[in-house]
Amino acid sequence: MHTKTATDPQGSSSEAARTTSLHALAVVARHHGLHLSIEQIRRDHGIESGEPSTALLLKIAEENGLTGRRAKLSWKHLARLDKALPVMLRLRDGSVMVLVSFRKDGAVPAAMLQDPLSNDHACVAVDELRLASVWDGETIFLKRRYKASDEERPFGFAWLMGQIVREKRIFRDVAVSALVLSLFALVPPLIFMVILDRVLVQQRLSTLYVLVGAIAFVLVFDTMFGYLRRYLVAIGTAKVDARISTYIFDRMIGLPIDFFERTPTGVISYKLNEVWRIRNFLTGQLFGTMLDSMTLLVLIPAMFVMSTPLTFLVLGVAALMFLVVALYIGPLARAYQKVIQAEQRKGSFLIEVLHGIRTVKSLALEGRKRHDWDIRVAEAVRANTAMQLLSNQPQTILQPLEKGIYASTMAVGAYLAIGEGASVYGGTLVAFSMIASRATQPFVQIASLMQQFQEARGAVMQVASVVNQAPEYGLGRNGVRPVIHGDISFSEVRFRYPGSQNPALDDISFSIKAGNVIGIMGRSGSGKTTVTRVLQGLHQNYDGLIKIDGVDLREIDLNHLRSNLGVVLQDNFLFNGSIRENIMAANRSASLEEVMRAARLAGAEEFIERLPRGYETVIEEGSSNLSGGQRQRIAIARALLVDPSVLILDEATSALDPDSEAIINNNLTRIAQGRTMIVISHRLASLVNCDQIIVMERGKLYDMGKHDELLQRCDVYRHLWFQQNRHLSPGNTHDRAPLTPAANT
């Protein structure tokens, strides 16, 4: 469909103004062999309407395997682009056109522009005059990125140093200011030397006035360069800190569900929080030491000029300090590992108690938990104390060595200054002692840095053990994005949870037609929920074949798959925010009318309207201000708002009171219209009207059919039905029958 932009570049439709940038990006990406989902980009970056900025477009391109830059071009430049095409042209109204070629063969040169909203990829020829009336020259170049980006490299010191290098301009200026400051550091000792050797001896006031002026000059510029250095360091470290934090969160949130289920939350939280130690080491201790060490480039040559023997004395003591620290690196590393293990156990226990505080209170376990906490605190205190005592030993040895540098230079220098053949004058001795004290500080910092490096190294290993885990397969990759109608088939699917001996799903096969309502029942541990978890792509390591609308589940882009699935669990999590924001969680652009419609279908409208602030009521942490049934109905409304092709209700009505459950059941027919629905429930009465009911038993598909059929032939279903409906069971028909497999249909 042609828009006004395609036929007349001087104007554009409101629709084009809202969407041309992202569609143009998709057009250029497709030229480079990448397929982008506009809907997924909108969802990931919260783009509801309007044109995203050029900076955001470049960021989106970087995240999707492209690299780009912005440039200001003229008409003459466009004629010479050749292999750089296609490029994106940002028009004055904010919309974007794609320049696919430049035609020079006609009487008038023309730029061939493609409207990104056009379904037939039609191009329009635009001459210089018409283009100049709507285009200021802003151009976006994109090309395929074939080398690994920073986000794709494993986390480690190499990656961290790469982030600092990315801010090389800022840190280059910091290094220049540090070098200037190191030059200023020479001025006070030299002034003292001149005062002692010249002014006091020869009584020259004129020289003293000059020196006072020099001191004032140095103070002013030293203050200015000191401020500049701290300012630039603050800006540079803030950028590095933001990049590290976003990288770690992106990698963490992209991990598979298996990792979070087998790793305690407290351990994950502790490991990721170690990033503050890494940040402080890189941008504080390491960078500060490197900058201060730059003064040695100036101070050491100055010391050699003043006195070679005294300089070798200072360097000899510094080497001894390095030797002491090197001997303690190994023991400190082992002690720090014990601290990490103890702190992990303590943090994991604390998170567990916080999550289970209701159970702790209801079972009066406060005393027992206090005892267990005291044990873990004692372990952590012992480990920390042992490390502190061990680290105190090298510090105790280094302290007299540091002070000995000043004392030894004064003593040896005084000896060299005594006598007629003195090689050192009094002023020179004082100046050398001041410079030596200044030069000692970087040596001490470098020595202590070796100890701090072990802590940072341990922190890097802790963070890397989380973020370097293999990401969820299929998440963010360029999988297929078919139109999902809800036709589902399982063929000989087998799945076993990690560490389990028995399969959770054992050779199950069935088919679901689009638009059908399917019930799944079975005893606890029979594999009911596992069927839906595999269907959501939460577990990829299954055998067999799962197809949705004829497409292999493994080939479907996970974001696309999950955006077409609505899932309501037995215990749903609500985010901190208003009820409206929670219902809109998966569709931020939904209107209030759409939110109210979803709440009405879910049976939540009647209690929301009774709240003082209605849909703007803030949900407290843990949803403590809502009942279990209210949380469940909000979760159902949240799933319905995205209008999913497949809706999964996993014990969704188990926490509801009879009235609320009746509201949901009465609305099921309306909810199920136009979509496939899978209902897992222990309450068989809620499955009676399903098109098909799947009976699971110990990971196998035991039987499948309608309610009446299963009552006649399936002993498992019949037993559970009459157990829940004893008033309907004639005589002893509710007694347990032997388990004999029935024929699958």
XYZ file of C-alpha atoms in Angstrom:
745
model
C 0.000 0.000 0.000
C 1.439 3.355 -1.081
C 1.541 6.168 1.401
C 1.811 9.835 0.675
C 5.510 9.539 1.413
C 5.983 7.156 -1.463
C 4.371 9.332 -4.056
C 5.211 12.731 -2.685
C 8.216 13.156 -0.419
C 7.018 16.551 0.682
C 4.371 15.028 2.864
C 3.733 11.911 4.846
C 0.780 10.247 6.441
C 0.355 10.078 10.160
C 0.859 6.339 9.981
C 4.192 6.781 8.251
C 5.290 9.352 10.808
C 4.714 6.770 13.475
C 6.375 3.752 11.943
C 8.746 4.570 9.070
C 11.982 4.459 11.097
C 11.576 0.898 12.349
C 10.263 -0.377 9.030
C 13.157 1.301 7.207
C 15.574 -0.360 9.620
C 13.937 -3.721 8.865
C 14.253 -3.082 5.109
C 17.989 -2.341 5.347
C 18.537 -5.256 7.743
C 16.797 -7.591 5.305
C 19.201 -6.420 2.593
C 22.057 -7.572 4.853
C 20.464 -10.969 5.514
C 18.878 -10.183 8.885
C 15.166 -10.349 9.654
C 13.868 -8.048 12.374
C 10.499 -8.147 14.107
C 8.983 -4.671 14.391
C 6.622 -5.841 17.127
C 9.476 -7.315 19.172
C 11.564 -4.155 18.807
C 8.622 -2.076 20.013
C 8.132 -4.403 22.968
C 11.808 -4.508 23.940
C 12.345 -0.741 23.790
C 8.921 0.482 24.901
C 8.228 2.324 21.625
C 4.503 2.996 21.665
C 4.128 5.669 18.982
C 6.129 8.271 17.116
C 9.514 8.028 15.479
C 12.433 6.780 17.605
C 15.526 8.966 17.682
C 18.533 8.260 15.497
C 20.554 7.307 18.585
C 17.925 4.706 19.530
C 17.861 3.370 15.955
C 21.638 2.888 16.046
C 21.342 1.134 19.402
C 18.656 -1.203 18.033
C 20.850 -1.914 15.007
C 23.809 -2.778 17.264
C 21.657 -5.197 19.261
C 20.568 -6.992 16.085
C 23.891 -7.683 14.400
C 24.400 -4.401 12.554
C 26.799 -1.540 13.042
C 25.888 1.962 12.001
C 26.792 5.623 12.069
C 25.121 8.933 11.413
C 26.413 11.399 8.802
C 25.490 14.680 7.144
C 25.506 14.347 3.343
C 24.666 16.445 0.325
C 23.131 15.503 -3.035
C 26.601 15.075 -4.564
C 27.534 12.583 -1.851
C 24.479 10.451 -2.605
C 25.647 9.991 -6.171
C 28.913 8.420 -4.949
C 27.590 5.976 -2.319
C 27.476 2.901 -4.615
C 28.302 -0.133 -2.407
C 27.223 1.675 0.759
C 23.582 1.473 -0.367
C 20.958 1.047 0.911
C 21.011 3.865 3.453
C 18.319 5.550 5.519
C 17.436 9.204 4.948
C 15.856 11.047 7.861
C 13.413 13.681 6.574
C 12.611 16.938 8.322
C 9.292 15.634 9.662
C 11.104 12.767 11.395
C 10.023 10.044 8.971
C 12.570 7.892 7.141
C 12.948 6.798 3.537
C 15.358 4.176 2.185
C 17.725 5.188 -0.588
C 18.190 1.971 -2.598
C 19.986 3.330 -5.671
C 20.991 6.458 -7.526
C 20.058 6.802 -11.204
C 22.408 8.763 -13.440
C 21.353 7.480 -16.884
C 18.449 9.900 -17.442
C 18.468 13.552 -18.349
C 18.015 14.453 -14.688
C 19.837 12.447 -11.955
C 17.391 10.928 -9.477
C 17.514 9.220 -6.114
C 15.454 6.026 -5.992
C 13.619 6.093 -2.651
C 11.649 3.195 -1.210
C 8.755 3.766 1.121
C 9.363 1.340 4.020
C 5.594 0.969 4.506
C 5.010 -0.151 0.932
C 4.082 -3.826 0.631
C 5.269 -4.115 -2.974
C 8.686 -2.469 -2.299
C 7.887 0.201 -4.886
C 10.423 2.987 -5.426
C 9.890 6.585 -6.457
C 12.429 8.693 -8.373
C 13.145 12.015 -6.643
C 15.305 14.772 -8.109
C 17.587 17.100 -6.193
C 15.068 19.935 -5.867
C 12.252 17.788 -4.459
C 14.540 15.956 -2.042
C 16.141 19.172 -0.795
C 12.692 20.481 0.119
C 12.191 17.730 2.718
C 15.718 16.500 3.572
C 18.468 18.279 5.486
C 21.181 15.738 4.760
C 20.838 13.425 7.790
C 21.817 9.924 6.674
C 22.132 6.658 8.588
C 24.655 4.083 7.328
C 24.258 0.445 8.329
C 26.323 -2.645 7.602
C 26.456 -6.230 8.838
C 28.667 -6.883 11.853
C 30.613 -10.109 11.486
C 32.902 -9.889 14.511
C 31.714 -10.480 18.049
C 30.369 -7.383 19.764
C 31.097 -6.506 23.388
C 27.700 -7.952 24.358
C 28.614 -11.305 22.777
C 32.071 -11.685 24.345
C 32.406 -13.629 27.614
C 32.641 -11.639 30.806
C 36.146 -11.241 32.183
C 39.002 -8.800 32.657
C 39.531 -8.571 28.885
C 35.892 -7.534 28.412
C 36.122 -5.050 31.280
C 39.258 -3.416 29.902
C 37.493 -3.179 26.543
C 34.764 -1.084 28.178
C 37.371 1.313 29.533
C 39.055 1.512 26.125
C 35.701 2.502 24.597
C 35.972 5.710 26.628
C 39.555 6.265 25.479
C 38.997 9.940 24.680
C 37.928 10.734 28.224
C 40.631 8.655 29.860
C 43.232 10.057 27.440
C 42.392 13.537 28.695
C 42.579 12.238 32.258
C 46.047 10.815 31.558
C 47.198 14.156 30.122
C 45.956 16.011 33.195
C 47.646 13.435 35.443
C 50.931 13.920 33.565
C 50.676 17.698 33.989
C 49.967 17.224 37.694
C 53.055 15.027 37.988
C 55.124 17.858 36.530
C 53.632 20.218 39.085
C 54.579 17.713 41.795
C 58.248 18.517 41.084
C 57.830 22.236 41.698
C 57.512 22.344 45.537
C 60.653 20.232 46.192
C 62.660 22.272 43.666
C 61.483 25.522 45.264
C 62.546 24.250 48.681
C 65.908 23.295 47.227
C 66.440 26.784 45.768
C 65.315 28.471 48.983
C 67.739 26.450 51.101
C 70.697 26.504 48.710
C 70.300 29.990 47.215
C 67.894 32.324 49.029
C 68.923 31.588 52.626
C 72.621 31.278 51.864
C 72.898 34.359 49.636
C 70.060 36.381 51.232
C 68.341 37.190 47.922
C 64.846 38.674 48.391
C 64.308 39.120 44.662
C 64.682 35.410 44.126
C 62.262 34.749 46.986
C 59.611 37.000 45.359
C 59.961 35.102 42.105
C 59.588 31.784 43.930
C 56.466 32.994 45.753
C 54.941 33.972 42.393
C 55.840 30.557 41.010
C 54.164 28.884 43.989
C 50.958 30.882 43.407
C 50.993 29.995 39.714
C 51.469 26.292 40.466
C 48.693 26.299 43.079
C 46.185 27.795 40.634
C 46.975 25.418 37.789
C 47.331 22.409 40.096
C 43.836 23.113 41.426
C 42.423 23.517 37.913
C 43.992 20.330 36.573
C 43.007 18.427 39.730
C 39.380 19.460 39.252
C 39.538 18.544 35.558
C 40.946 15.119 36.357
C 38.278 14.328 38.961
C 35.530 15.611 36.649
C 36.650 13.466 33.732
C 37.124 10.415 35.948
C 33.571 10.830 37.288
C 32.123 11.057 33.753
C 34.180 8.127 32.434
C 33.469 5.827 35.370
C 29.742 6.624 35.216
C 29.625 5.524 31.564
C 31.609 2.357 32.254
C 29.434 1.604 35.290
C 26.218 1.972 33.250
C 27.567 -0.272 30.494
C 28.642 -2.983 32.949
C 25.288 -2.924 34.758
C 23.205 -3.153 31.573
C 25.427 -5.918 30.177
C 25.110 -8.045 33.321
C 21.336 -7.619 33.523
C 20.893 -8.413 29.815
C 22.955 -11.594 30.133
C 21.211 -12.621 33.354
C 17.676 -12.157 32.037
C 18.532 -14.163 28.909
C 19.530 -17.301 30.848
C 17.348 -20.426 30.615
C 14.805 -21.216 33.288
C 16.764 -24.354 34.276
C 19.588 -22.209 35.646
C 17.289 -20.246 37.964
C 15.527 -23.380 39.163
C 18.712 -25.221 40.117
C 20.599 -22.198 41.549
C 19.422 -20.599 44.809
C 18.263 -17.000 44.415
C 20.544 -15.875 47.233
C 23.600 -17.294 45.465
C 22.703 -15.556 42.198
C 22.051 -12.276 44.018
C 25.351 -12.448 45.907
C 27.377 -13.262 42.805
C 25.875 -10.464 40.729
C 26.244 -7.968 43.559
C 29.990 -8.608 43.464
C 30.029 -6.304 40.449
C 30.421 -3.350 42.843
C 33.797 -4.743 43.914
C 34.870 -5.026 40.271
C 33.640 -1.517 39.520
C 35.483 -0.014 42.485
C 38.669 -1.857 41.547
C 38.640 -0.830 37.883
C 37.468 2.757 38.111
C 38.863 3.513 41.552
C 41.843 1.533 42.754
C 43.285 0.357 39.430
C 42.709 3.553 37.512
C 43.800 5.752 40.408
C 46.984 3.740 40.856
C 47.743 3.895 37.138
C 47.312 7.665 37.116
C 49.414 8.144 40.247
C 52.054 5.832 38.819
C 52.425 8.170 35.861
C 54.174 10.568 38.218
C 57.020 8.050 38.397
C 57.809 8.874 34.761
C 58.767 12.335 35.995
C 59.870 11.724 39.585
C 62.328 8.852 39.041
C 64.398 10.684 36.357
C 64.417 13.747 38.636
C 65.658 11.605 41.524
C 68.481 10.181 39.387
C 69.524 13.731 38.452
C 69.658 14.732 42.120
C 71.384 11.615 43.486
C 71.917 8.243 41.846
C 72.879 6.352 45.080
C 69.807 7.588 46.927
C 67.561 6.681 43.968
C 68.863 3.099 43.933
C 68.224 2.946 47.679
C 64.581 3.964 47.190
C 64.092 1.521 44.317
C 65.670 -1.293 46.360
C 63.235 -0.786 49.252
C 60.334 -0.635 46.740
C 61.430 -3.968 45.250
C 61.453 -5.477 48.746
C 57.866 -4.235 49.233
C 56.808 -5.948 45.994
C 58.427 -9.192 47.146
C 56.497 -9.156 50.427
C 53.163 -8.664 48.622
C 53.961 -11.368 46.051
C 54.539 -13.922 48.827
C 51.068 -13.259 50.262
C 49.067 -13.307 47.013
C 48.379 -17.075 47.083
C 47.327 -17.334 50.752
C 45.105 -14.268 50.402
C 43.396 -15.727 47.335
C 42.582 -18.952 49.207
C 41.315 -17.023 52.224
C 39.103 -14.898 50.001
C 37.521 -18.000 48.442
C 36.462 -19.130 51.914
C 34.923 -15.704 52.518
C 32.956 -15.964 49.274
C 31.594 -19.405 50.137
C 30.541 -18.319 53.622
C 28.871 -15.129 52.354
C 27.021 -17.092 49.675
C 25.580 -19.486 52.241
C 24.542 -16.574 54.435
C 22.954 -14.618 51.565
C 21.131 -17.664 50.208
C 19.680 -18.414 53.641
C 18.494 -14.810 54.073
C 16.720 -14.760 50.684
C 15.095 -18.113 51.472
C 13.720 -16.813 54.789
C 12.431 -13.619 53.162
C 10.612 -15.603 50.480
C 9.151 -17.992 53.024
C 8.446 -15.519 55.832
C 4.737 -16.417 55.889
C 5.581 -20.061 56.482
C 8.131 -19.095 59.140
C 5.501 -17.065 60.966
C 2.711 -19.612 60.603
C 4.880 -22.482 61.930
C 6.558 -20.357 64.642
C 10.003 -21.106 63.234
C 11.578 -17.801 64.308
C 13.747 -19.408 66.977
C 15.019 -22.165 64.695
C 15.769 -19.724 61.895
C 17.627 -17.405 64.286
C 19.802 -20.342 65.334
C 20.508 -21.318 61.728
C 21.276 -17.682 60.879
C 23.694 -17.402 63.827
C 25.588 -20.440 62.515
C 25.985 -18.899 59.059
C 26.935 -15.511 60.484
C 29.585 -17.195 62.645
C 31.025 -18.952 59.580
C 31.157 -15.682 57.640
C 32.715 -13.810 60.576
C 35.389 -16.473 61.031
C 36.237 -16.425 57.322
C 36.368 -12.614 57.193
C 38.396 -12.387 60.385
C 40.897 -14.958 59.127
C 41.328 -13.010 55.912
C 41.695 -9.677 57.711
C 44.296 -11.107 60.072
C 46.185 -12.581 57.130
C 46.068 -9.322 55.152
C 47.262 -7.480 58.277
C 50.604 -9.313 58.104
C 51.902 -7.821 54.825
C 50.538 -4.413 55.833
C 52.487 -4.648 59.097
C 55.661 -5.488 57.170
C 55.118 -2.783 54.550
C 54.466 0.031 57.008
C 58.047 0.252 58.428
C 59.487 -0.182 54.934
C 57.415 2.766 53.687
C 58.535 4.960 56.574
C 62.067 3.625 56.253
C 62.379 5.104 52.766
C 62.153 8.638 54.142
C 64.392 7.924 57.148
C 67.018 6.059 55.124
C 67.221 8.741 52.439
C 67.714 11.396 55.126
C 70.359 9.343 56.906
C 72.316 8.258 53.832
C 71.869 11.694 52.235
C 73.208 13.409 55.389
C 76.210 11.098 55.324
C 76.863 11.991 51.665
C 76.465 15.736 52.468
C 79.097 15.700 55.240
C 82.658 16.627 54.412
C 84.483 18.649 51.765
C 83.775 16.103 48.997
C 80.054 16.188 49.608
C 78.015 15.003 46.625
C 74.717 16.195 48.075
C 73.800 19.661 49.347
C 71.344 20.369 52.151
C 68.658 21.792 49.868
C 69.053 18.930 47.460
C 68.700 16.457 50.333
C 65.431 18.019 51.494
C 64.093 18.168 47.919
C 65.086 14.545 47.284
C 63.386 13.420 50.496
C 60.172 15.201 49.477
C 60.285 13.658 45.992
C 61.082 10.224 47.436
C 58.077 10.456 49.764
C 55.925 11.424 46.797
C 57.330 8.575 44.691
C 56.766 6.091 47.506
C 52.980 6.515 47.350
C 52.594 4.860 43.901
C 54.880 2.034 45.054
C 52.702 1.439 48.111
C 49.563 1.648 45.966
C 50.949 -0.845 43.454
C 51.899 -3.214 46.261
C 48.426 -3.030 47.841
C 46.865 -3.262 44.361
C 48.233 -6.771 44.003
C 46.240 -7.775 47.088
C 43.097 -5.980 45.859
C 43.509 -7.662 42.488
C 42.895 -11.035 44.118
C 39.590 -9.805 45.520
C 38.596 -8.337 42.150
C 39.677 -11.531 40.395
C 37.457 -13.560 42.714
C 34.567 -11.153 42.095
C 35.015 -11.481 38.313
C 34.870 -15.259 38.641
C 31.677 -14.999 40.689
C 29.910 -12.726 38.189
C 31.223 -14.744 35.234
C 29.827 -17.957 36.730
C 26.365 -16.460 36.166
C 26.542 -14.275 33.057
C 28.788 -16.657 31.081
C 26.235 -19.445 31.294
C 24.874 -20.542 27.936
C 21.919 -18.258 27.081
C 18.468 -19.571 26.348
C 18.523 -21.203 22.933
C 16.402 -19.351 20.418
C 16.052 -16.161 22.473
C 17.017 -13.166 20.368
C 18.195 -15.233 17.409
C 16.676 -14.779 13.995
C 14.197 -17.649 14.092
C 11.078 -17.891 11.990
C 8.012 -15.861 12.935
C 5.002 -17.657 11.497
C 1.441 -16.498 11.993
C 0.307 -18.653 14.914
C -3.269 -19.934 14.790
C -2.960 -22.588 17.504
C -2.620 -25.913 15.682
C -0.334 -27.970 17.992
C 1.136 -31.446 17.642
C 3.432 -33.530 19.880
C 5.162 -36.510 18.278
C 7.042 -39.023 20.463
C 8.202 -36.299 22.850
C 10.500 -37.328 25.687
C 11.887 -34.996 28.322
C 13.803 -35.446 31.581
C 14.579 -32.668 34.051
C 18.320 -32.234 34.801
C 19.350 -34.547 37.631
C 16.161 -36.619 37.467
C 16.234 -40.366 36.846
C 12.683 -40.696 35.590
C 11.381 -38.898 32.496
C 8.858 -36.126 33.057
C 7.419 -36.828 29.587
C 7.755 -40.308 28.149
C 6.961 -40.771 24.455
C 3.786 -38.693 24.327
C 1.993 -37.935 21.052
C -1.190 -35.974 20.465
C -2.639 -33.266 18.235
C -4.707 -30.176 19.019
C -6.728 -28.417 16.367
C -6.683 -24.627 16.274
C -9.584 -23.136 18.238
C -10.144 -26.210 20.426
C -10.322 -26.200 24.208
C -8.144 -28.967 25.627
C -8.098 -30.099 29.224
C -5.140 -31.835 30.870
C -5.571 -33.774 34.108
C -3.582 -36.215 36.165
C -2.080 -36.799 39.568
C 0.693 -34.601 40.955
C 3.956 -35.273 39.130
C 2.232 -36.862 36.134
C 3.685 -34.294 33.681
C 0.738 -31.941 33.152
C 2.633 -28.690 33.658
C 5.709 -30.036 31.879
C 3.685 -30.302 28.664
C 2.974 -26.566 28.741
C 6.514 -25.650 29.825
C 7.968 -27.479 26.843
C 5.364 -25.848 24.614
C 6.534 -22.404 25.811
C 10.121 -23.244 24.854
C 11.270 -23.110 28.488
C 13.028 -26.459 27.972
C 14.758 -27.115 24.662
C 16.530 -30.389 25.446
C 13.639 -32.704 24.612
C 13.535 -35.575 22.151
C 10.840 -35.917 19.534
C 9.040 -33.252 17.568
C 6.714 -30.433 18.583
C 5.038 -28.407 15.852
C 2.916 -25.288 15.973
C 0.965 -24.719 12.778
C 3.300 -27.138 11.031
C 6.523 -25.345 12.108
C 9.100 -27.040 14.337
C 9.036 -25.369 17.755
C 12.851 -25.184 17.848
C 12.881 -23.054 14.686
C 10.448 -20.434 15.995
C 11.824 -17.234 17.493
C 11.160 -17.535 21.230
C 10.078 -13.915 21.662
C 7.585 -14.341 18.829
C 6.366 -17.655 20.265
C 5.844 -16.360 23.794
C 4.187 -13.165 22.626
C 1.514 -15.380 21.046
C 1.070 -17.514 24.169
C -0.871 -16.359 27.187
C 0.031 -18.210 30.394
C -1.722 -18.062 33.757
C -0.065 -20.102 36.495
C -1.318 -21.350 39.825
C 0.854 -18.850 41.709
C 1.286 -15.688 39.656
C 3.720 -12.865 40.299
C 2.508 -9.280 40.154
C 4.976 -6.418 39.757
C 5.178 -3.418 42.008
C 2.959 -0.777 40.398
C -0.680 -0.055 39.720
C -3.254 -2.664 38.713
C -3.503 -1.021 35.283
C 0.280 -1.235 34.784
C 0.260 -4.911 35.760
C -2.493 -5.777 33.312
C -0.645 -3.800 30.612
C 2.701 -5.490 31.363
C 2.884 -7.286 27.998
C 1.141 -4.551 25.993
C 2.203 -1.096 27.129
C 0.272 0.656 24.358
C -3.126 -0.736 25.370
C -5.889 1.762 26.065
C -7.829 1.891 29.320
C -10.879 0.521 27.499
C -8.886 -2.536 26.409
C -7.614 -2.998 29.972
C -11.158 -2.821 31.338
C -12.399 -5.316 28.750
C -9.682 -7.826 29.716
C -10.480 -7.317 33.410
C -14.177 -7.872 32.683
C -13.473 -11.159 30.896
C -11.278 -12.283 33.774
C -13.913 -11.431 36.375
C -11.621 -8.805 37.951
C -13.663 -5.725 37.135
C -16.129 -6.168 39.968
C -13.503 -5.991 42.742
C -11.258 -3.405 40.999
C -14.121 -0.922 40.766
C -14.722 -1.235 44.508
C -11.147 -0.180 45.301
C -10.743 3.519 46.257
C -8.399 4.242 43.326
C -9.735 1.597 40.952
C -7.253 0.643 38.248
C -4.668 3.053 39.696
C -4.489 1.137 42.989
C -0.820 0.414 43.714
C 0.035 -3.234 44.308
C 2.411 -3.567 47.220
C 5.476 -5.785 47.187
C 4.413 -9.416 47.304
C 0.828 -8.339 46.459
C 0.085 -8.278 50.162
C -2.862 -5.918 49.695
C -4.675 -8.369 47.393
C -6.222 -11.752 48.081
C -5.101 -14.859 46.229
C -8.215 -14.851 44.081
C -7.788 -11.181 43.199
C -4.161 -11.751 42.158
C -5.280 -14.665 39.999
C -7.937 -12.662 38.179
C -5.491 -9.825 37.474
C -3.068 -12.396 36.059
C -5.801 -13.780 33.792
C -6.630 -10.262 32.595
C -2.919 -9.656 31.912
C -2.772 -12.771 29.736
C -5.974 -11.878 27.859
C -4.902 -8.319 27.049
C -2.368 -9.455 24.428
C -5.097 -11.505 22.695
C -2.900 -14.632 22.485
C -3.471 -17.312 19.855
C -2.914 -19.961 22.531
C -4.032 -19.486 26.136
C -2.696 -21.785 28.867
C -4.481 -21.918 32.221
C -2.337 -23.954 34.624
C -4.508 -24.464 37.712
C -5.567 -20.857 37.127
C -8.801 -21.179 39.107
C -7.441 -23.266 41.972
C -7.008 -20.223 44.254
C -10.395 -18.719 43.480
C -13.432 -18.814 45.680
C -16.543 -20.528 44.203
C -18.096 -17.230 43.079
C -14.925 -16.059 41.307
C -14.417 -19.459 39.743
C -17.998 -19.421 38.490
C -17.379 -16.011 36.877
C -14.284 -17.328 35.068
C -16.006 -20.546 33.988
C -18.998 -18.616 32.672
C -16.627 -16.440 30.626
C -14.545 -19.351 29.315
C -16.659 -19.610 26.182
C -16.070 -15.950 25.369
C -12.394 -16.195 26.376
C -11.858 -19.221 24.139
C -13.310 -17.630 21.026
C -10.766 -17.460 18.220
C -7.949 -19.144 20.132
C -6.669 -22.518 21.274
C -6.991 -22.980 25.020
C -5.208 -25.511 27.227
C -6.689 -25.894 30.698
C -4.825 -27.807 33.416
C -6.935 -28.518 36.449
C -7.355 -30.970 39.297
C -11.042 -30.045 39.409
C -12.466 -32.241 36.702
C -15.785 -30.403 36.770
C -14.059 -27.449 35.044
C -12.936 -29.757 32.195
C -16.301 -31.326 31.366
C -17.013 -29.052 28.398
C -13.542 -29.342 26.856
C -13.312 -30.612 23.269
C -10.709 -33.158 24.392
C -9.264 -34.133 27.774
C -5.721 -35.514 28.053
C -5.100 -37.917 30.938
C -1.462 -37.968 32.116
C -0.014 -40.727 34.284
C 3.669 -40.911 35.281
C 4.828 -38.913 32.293
C 2.799 -40.896 29.749
C -0.304 -39.985 27.831
C -2.636 -42.479 29.463
C -5.772 -41.602 27.495
C -7.403 -38.810 25.528
C -11.042 -38.157 24.743
C -14.219 -36.367 25.754
C -15.596 -36.417 29.281
C -18.261 -39.076 28.630
C -15.822 -41.282 26.727
C -13.235 -41.153 29.503
C -15.826 -41.970 32.155
C -16.626 -45.139 30.259
C -13.132 -46.421 29.414
C -10.438 -44.654 31.515
C -10.049 -45.964 35.059
C -7.772 -43.086 36.154
C -10.226 -40.437 35.026
C -13.238 -42.321 36.381
C -11.607 -42.830 39.780
C -10.726 -39.130 40.179
C -14.138 -38.037 38.900
C -16.113 -40.085 41.399
C -13.625 -39.216 44.135
C -14.431 -35.524 43.611
C -18.140 -36.172 43.005
C -19.019 -38.894 45.487
C -22.683 -37.886 45.488
C -22.835 -38.950 41.821
C -21.167 -42.324 42.213
C -23.550 -45.298 42.217
C -22.678 -47.816 44.863
C -18.944 -48.454 45.016
C -18.063 -47.255 41.527
C -15.774 -44.675 43.079
C -13.471 -47.374 44.403
C -10.007 -47.460 42.864
C -9.772 -49.707 39.800
C -6.538 -51.356 38.690
C -4.456 -49.291 36.276
C -4.777 -50.835 32.842
C -3.748 -48.692 29.895
C -6.581 -47.674 27.643
C -6.377 -47.216 23.927
C -5.268 -43.730 22.969
C -7.413 -41.803 20.575
